[in-house]
PDB file of C-alpha atoms in Angstrom:
ATOM      1  CA  UNK P 257      -2.261 -76.096  38.805  1.00  0.00           C
ATOM      2  CA  UNK P 258      -4.512 -73.159  39.813  1.00  0.00           C
ATOM      3  CA  UNK P 259      -3.332 -70.222  38.168  1.00  0.00           C
ATOM      4  CA  UNK P 260      -4.473 -65.975  39.403  1.00  0.00           C
ATOM      5  CA  UNK P 261      -3.180 -62.386  38.578  1.00  0.00           C
ATOM      6  CA  UNK P 262      -0.690 -60.761  40.341  1.00  0.00           C
ATOM      7  CA  UNK P 263       0.639 -64.688  42.201  1.00  0.00           C
ATOM      8  CA  UNK P 264       4.010 -65.644  41.546  1.00  0.00           C
ATOM      9  CA  UNK P 265       4.552 -68.816  39.495  1.00  0.00           C
ATOM     10  CA  UNK P 266       7.607 -70.662  40.584  1.00  0.00           C
ATOM     11  CA  UNK P 267       8.887 -73.519  38.828  1.00  0.00           C
ATOM     12  CA  UNK P 268      12.115 -75.411  39.779  1.00  0.00           C
ATOM     13  CA  UNK P 269      14.925 -75.589  37.273  1.00  0.00           C
ATOM     14  CA  UNK P 270      17.682 -78.279  36.039  1.00  0.00           C
ATOM     15  CA  UNK P 271      19.962 -78.436  33.658  1.00  0.00           C
ATOM     16  CA  UNK P 272      19.256 -80.422  30.483  1.00  0.00           C
ATOM     17  CA  UNK P 273      21.907 -83.006  30.316  1.00  0.00           C
ATOM     18  CA  UNK P 274      22.506 -86.716  30.126  1.00  0.00           C
ATOM     19  CA  UNK P 275      21.228 -87.161  33.648  1.00  0.00           C
ATOM     20  CA  UNK P 276      18.383 -85.071  33.806  1.00  0.00           C
ATOM     21  CA  UNK P 277      15.830 -87.881  33.731  1.00  0.00           C
ATOM     22  CA  UNK P 278      18.007 -89.493  37.258  1.00  0.00           C
ATOM     23  CA  UNK P 279      17.656 -85.921  38.971  1.00  0.00           C
ATOM     24  CA  UNK P 280      15.550 -85.769  42.145  1.00  0.00           C
ATOM     25  CA  UNK P 281      12.916 -82.834  41.864  1.00  0.00           C
ATOM     26  CA  UNK P 282      12.770 -81.775  45.264  1.00  0.00           C
ATOM     27  CA  UNK P 283      16.808 -80.885  44.578  1.00  0.00           C
ATOM     28  CA  UNK P 284      16.789 -77.802  41.248  1.00  0.00           C
ATOM     29  CA  UNK P 285      18.858 -76.146  40.439  1.00  0.00           C
ATOM     30  CA  UNK P 286      17.396 -73.515  40.564  1.00  0.00           C
ATOM     31  CA  UNK P 287      13.899 -71.561  40.488  1.00  0.00           C
ATOM     32  CA  UNK P 288      12.506 -69.238  38.318  1.00  0.00           C
ATOM     33  CA  UNK P 289       9.872 -67.256  39.100  1.00  0.00           C
ATOM     34  CA  UNK P 290       7.390 -64.308  37.782  1.00  0.00           C
ATOM     35  CA  UNK P 291       4.459 -62.735  38.561  1.00  0.00           C
ATOM     36  CA  UNK P 292       1.304 -63.749  36.202  1.00  0.00           C
ATOM     37  CA  UNK P 293      -0.054 -60.351  34.745  1.00  0.00           C
ATOM     38  CA  UNK P 294      -2.988 -60.476  33.278  1.00  0.00           C
ATOM     39  CA  UNK P 295      -1.092 -60.396  29.610  1.00  0.00           C
ATOM     40  CA  UNK P 296       0.828 -63.473  30.540  1.00  0.00           C
ATOM     41  CA  UNK P 297      -2.436 -65.540  32.121  1.00  0.00           C
ATOM     42  CA  UNK P 298      -4.260 -64.431  28.434  1.00  0.00           C
ATOM     43  CA  UNK P 299      -1.071 -66.032  27.397  1.00  0.00           C
ATOM     44  CA  UNK P 300      -1.318 -68.832  29.289  1.00  0.00           C
ATOM     45  CA  UNK P 301      -5.104 -69.315  28.630  1.00  0.00           C
ATOM     46  CA  UNK P 302      -4.409 -71.407  25.219  1.00  0.00           C
ATOM     47  CA  UNK P 303      -4.191 -74.401  24.236  1.00  0.00           C
ATOM     48  CA  UNK P 304      -1.636 -74.865  21.252  1.00  0.00           C
ATOM     49  CA  UNK P 305      -2.628 -77.519  18.472  1.00  0.00           C
ATOM     50  CA  UNK P 306      -1.330 -81.709  19.321  1.00  0.00           C
ATOM     51  CA  UNK P 307       2.104 -81.235  17.166  1.00  0.00           C
ATOM     52  CA  UNK P 308       2.591 -76.975  17.923  1.00  0.00           C
ATOM     53  CA  UNK P 309       3.669 -75.801  20.723  1.00  0.00           C
ATOM     54  CA  UNK P 310       3.493 -71.629  22.067  1.00  0.00           C
ATOM     55  CA  UNK P 311       6.687 -69.994  23.315  1.00  0.00           C
ATOM     56  CA  UNK P 312       6.223 -66.981  25.509  1.00  0.00           C
ATOM     57  CA  UNK P 313       9.495 -64.514  26.321  1.00  0.00           C
ATOM     58  CA  UNK P 314       9.910 -63.433  30.068  1.00  0.00           C
ATOM     59  CA  UNK P 315      11.140 -59.801  30.691  1.00  0.00           C
ATOM     60  CA  UNK P 316      10.543 -59.451  33.975  1.00  0.00           C
ATOM     61  CA  UNK P 317      10.942 -62.602  36.241  1.00  0.00           C
ATOM     62  CA  UNK P 318      13.716 -63.758  38.941  1.00  0.00           C
ATOM     63  CA  UNK P 319      15.833 -66.977  39.730  1.00  0.00           C
ATOM     64  CA  UNK P 320      16.440 -68.283  42.902  1.00  0.00           C
ATOM     65  CA  UNK P 321      17.905 -70.835  44.566  1.00  0.00           C
ATOM     66  CA  UNK P 322      21.015 -70.952  42.711  1.00  0.00           C
ATOM     67  CA  UNK P 323      23.144 -74.149  43.392  1.00  0.00           C
ATOM     68  CA  UNK P 324      26.706 -72.555  43.646  1.00  0.00           C
ATOM     69  CA  UNK P 325      28.557 -74.418  40.489  1.00  0.00           C
ATOM     70  CA  UNK P 326      25.833 -72.521  38.313  1.00  0.00           C
ATOM     71  CA  UNK P 327      26.239 -69.099  39.636  1.00  0.00           C
ATOM     72  CA  UNK P 328      29.450 -67.923  37.437  1.00  0.00           C
ATOM     73  CA  UNK P 329      27.339 -68.933  33.978  1.00  0.00           C
ATOM     74  CA  UNK P 330      23.568 -66.546  35.433  1.00  0.00           C
ATOM     75  CA  UNK P 331      26.796 -63.473  35.712  1.00  0.00           C
ATOM     76  CA  UNK P 332      26.463 -62.501  32.072  1.00  0.00           C
ATOM     77  CA  UNK P 333      22.990 -62.260  31.854  1.00  0.00           C
ATOM     78  CA  UNK P 334      20.031 -64.937  30.805  1.00  0.00           C
ATOM     79  CA  UNK P 335      17.018 -65.579  29.341  1.00  0.00           C
ATOM     80  CA  UNK P 336      13.858 -67.208  30.316  1.00  0.00           C
ATOM     81  CA  UNK P 337      10.521 -68.283  28.209  1.00  0.00           C
ATOM     82  CA  UNK P 338       8.060 -69.947  28.778  1.00  0.00           C
ATOM     83  CA  UNK P 339       6.953 -73.311  26.463  1.00  0.00           C
ATOM     84  CA  UNK P 340       2.576 -74.010  26.437  1.00  0.00           C
ATOM     85  CA  UNK P 341       2.608 -77.339  24.623  1.00  0.00           C
ATOM     86  CA  UNK P 342      -0.780 -78.896  24.020  1.00  0.00           C
ATOM     87  CA  UNK P 343      -2.436 -80.306  27.185  1.00  0.00           C
ATOM     88  CA  UNK P 344      -2.480 -77.605  27.942  1.00  0.00           C
ATOM     89  CA  UNK P 345       1.278 -78.673  29.418  1.00  0.00           C
ATOM     90  CA  UNK P 346       3.266 -75.963  31.441  1.00  0.00           C
ATOM     91  CA  UNK P 347       6.828 -75.616  30.754  1.00  0.00           C
ATOM     92  CA  UNK P 348       9.882 -73.194  31.259  1.00  0.00           C
ATOM     93  CA  UNK P 349      13.753 -72.475  29.951  1.00  0.00           C
ATOM     94  CA  UNK P 350      15.943 -70.314  31.318  1.00  0.00           C
ATOM     95  CA  UNK P 351      19.548 -69.888  28.754  1.00  0.00           C
ATOM     96  CA  UNK P 352      22.359 -68.668  30.055  1.00  0.00           C
ATOM     97  CA  UNK P 353      23.957 -65.748  27.650  1.00  0.00           C
ATOM     98  CA  UNK P 354      27.099 -67.090  25.953  1.00  0.00           C
ATOM     99  CA  UNK P 355      26.779 -70.197  27.830  1.00  0.00           C
ATOM    100  CA  UNK P 356      26.486 -73.690  25.659  1.00  0.00           C
ATOM    101  CA  UNK P 357      24.009 -74.663  28.270  1.00  0.00           C
ATOM    102  CA  UNK P 358      19.610 -74.552  29.280  1.00  0.00           C
ATOM    103  CA  UNK P 359      17.982 -75.285  32.134  1.00  0.00           C
ATOM    104  CA  UNK P 360      14.872 -76.593  31.562  1.00  0.00           C
ATOM    105  CA  UNK P 361      11.390 -77.215  34.236  1.00  0.00           C
ATOM    106  CA  UNK P 362       9.802 -80.397  34.417  1.00  0.00           C
ATOM    107  CA  UNK P 363       6.333 -80.059  32.099  1.00  0.00           C
ATOM    108  CA  UNK P 364       3.531 -79.384  34.886  1.00  0.00           C
ATOM    109  CA  UNK P 365       0.205 -80.293  33.506  1.00  0.00           C
ATOM    110  CA  UNK P 366      -2.349 -77.341  33.646  1.00  0.00           C
ATOM    111  CA  UNK P 367      -6.174 -76.921  33.696  1.00  0.00           C
ATOM    112  CA  UNK P 368      -6.076 -72.736  33.852  1.00  0.00           C
ATOM    113  CA  UNK P 369      -9.547 -72.453  36.576  1.00  0.00           C
ATOM    114  CA  UNK P 370     -11.447 -69.046  36.464  1.00  0.00           C
ATOM    115  CA  UNK P 371     -13.672 -67.637  39.560  1.00  0.00           C
ATOM    116  CA  UNK P 372     -16.484 -66.346  37.528  1.00  0.00           C
ATOM    117  CA  UNK P 373     -18.504 -65.697  41.156  1.00  0.00           C
ATOM    118  CA  UNK P 374     -20.937 -68.795  41.021  1.00  0.00           C
ATOM    119  CA  UNK P 375     -20.257 -70.354  44.185  1.00  0.00           C
ATOM    120  CA  UNK P 376     -20.796 -66.702  45.721  1.00  0.00           C
ATOM    121  CA  UNK P 377     -24.271 -66.910  44.478  1.00  0.00           C
ATOM    122  CA  UNK P 378     -24.496 -69.834  46.042  1.00  0.00           C
ATOM    123  CA  UNK P 379     -23.101 -68.999  49.605  1.00  0.00           C
ATOM    124  CA  UNK P 380     -25.866 -66.010  49.636  1.00  0.00           C
ATOM    125  CA  UNK P 381     -29.057 -68.207  48.655  1.00  0.00           C
ATOM    126  CA  UNK P 382     -27.791 -70.746  51.359  1.00  0.00           C
ATOM    127  CA  UNK P 383     -26.937 -68.028  54.500  1.00  0.00           C
ATOM    128  CA  UNK P 384     -31.120 -66.423  52.906  1.00  0.00           C
ATOM    129  CA  UNK P 385     -32.149 -70.232  53.423  1.00  0.00           C
ATOM    130  CA  UNK P 386     -31.046 -70.131  56.707  1.00  0.00           C
ATOM    131  CA  UNK P 387     -32.049 -66.875  57.630  1.00  0.00           C
ATOM    132  CA  UNK P 388     -35.566 -68.346  56.650  1.00  0.00           C
ATOM    133  CA  UNK P 389     -35.899 -71.428  58.737  1.00  0.00           C
TER     134      UNK P 389
END
């Protein structure tokens, strides 16, 4: 998964219950979207120790494509967080306020990548070589 500042990160969410492992990944109960700010990216660029995880509370996020049967459960509000495990592996958790249910995303292996501008120098050298040929 490639992470870039000021781009949205969208993860599918599924109700956590006994049927979770049999669910179709293409049919989530809802989607969680969050804009990748510089602060959020800084948190996501860590790799917790093997037996640890990091919880990153989300303040500014959107829940979309909500399955109709869960709309009422979300009406009183909800809280979301990203969970970062060793790997790094990213997942999301959403908990409706006053409800005894959780929604989780499948874990996603991620390796943050950074554009250091090194390819740009190579491209300029290739253009210069082509001009001089």
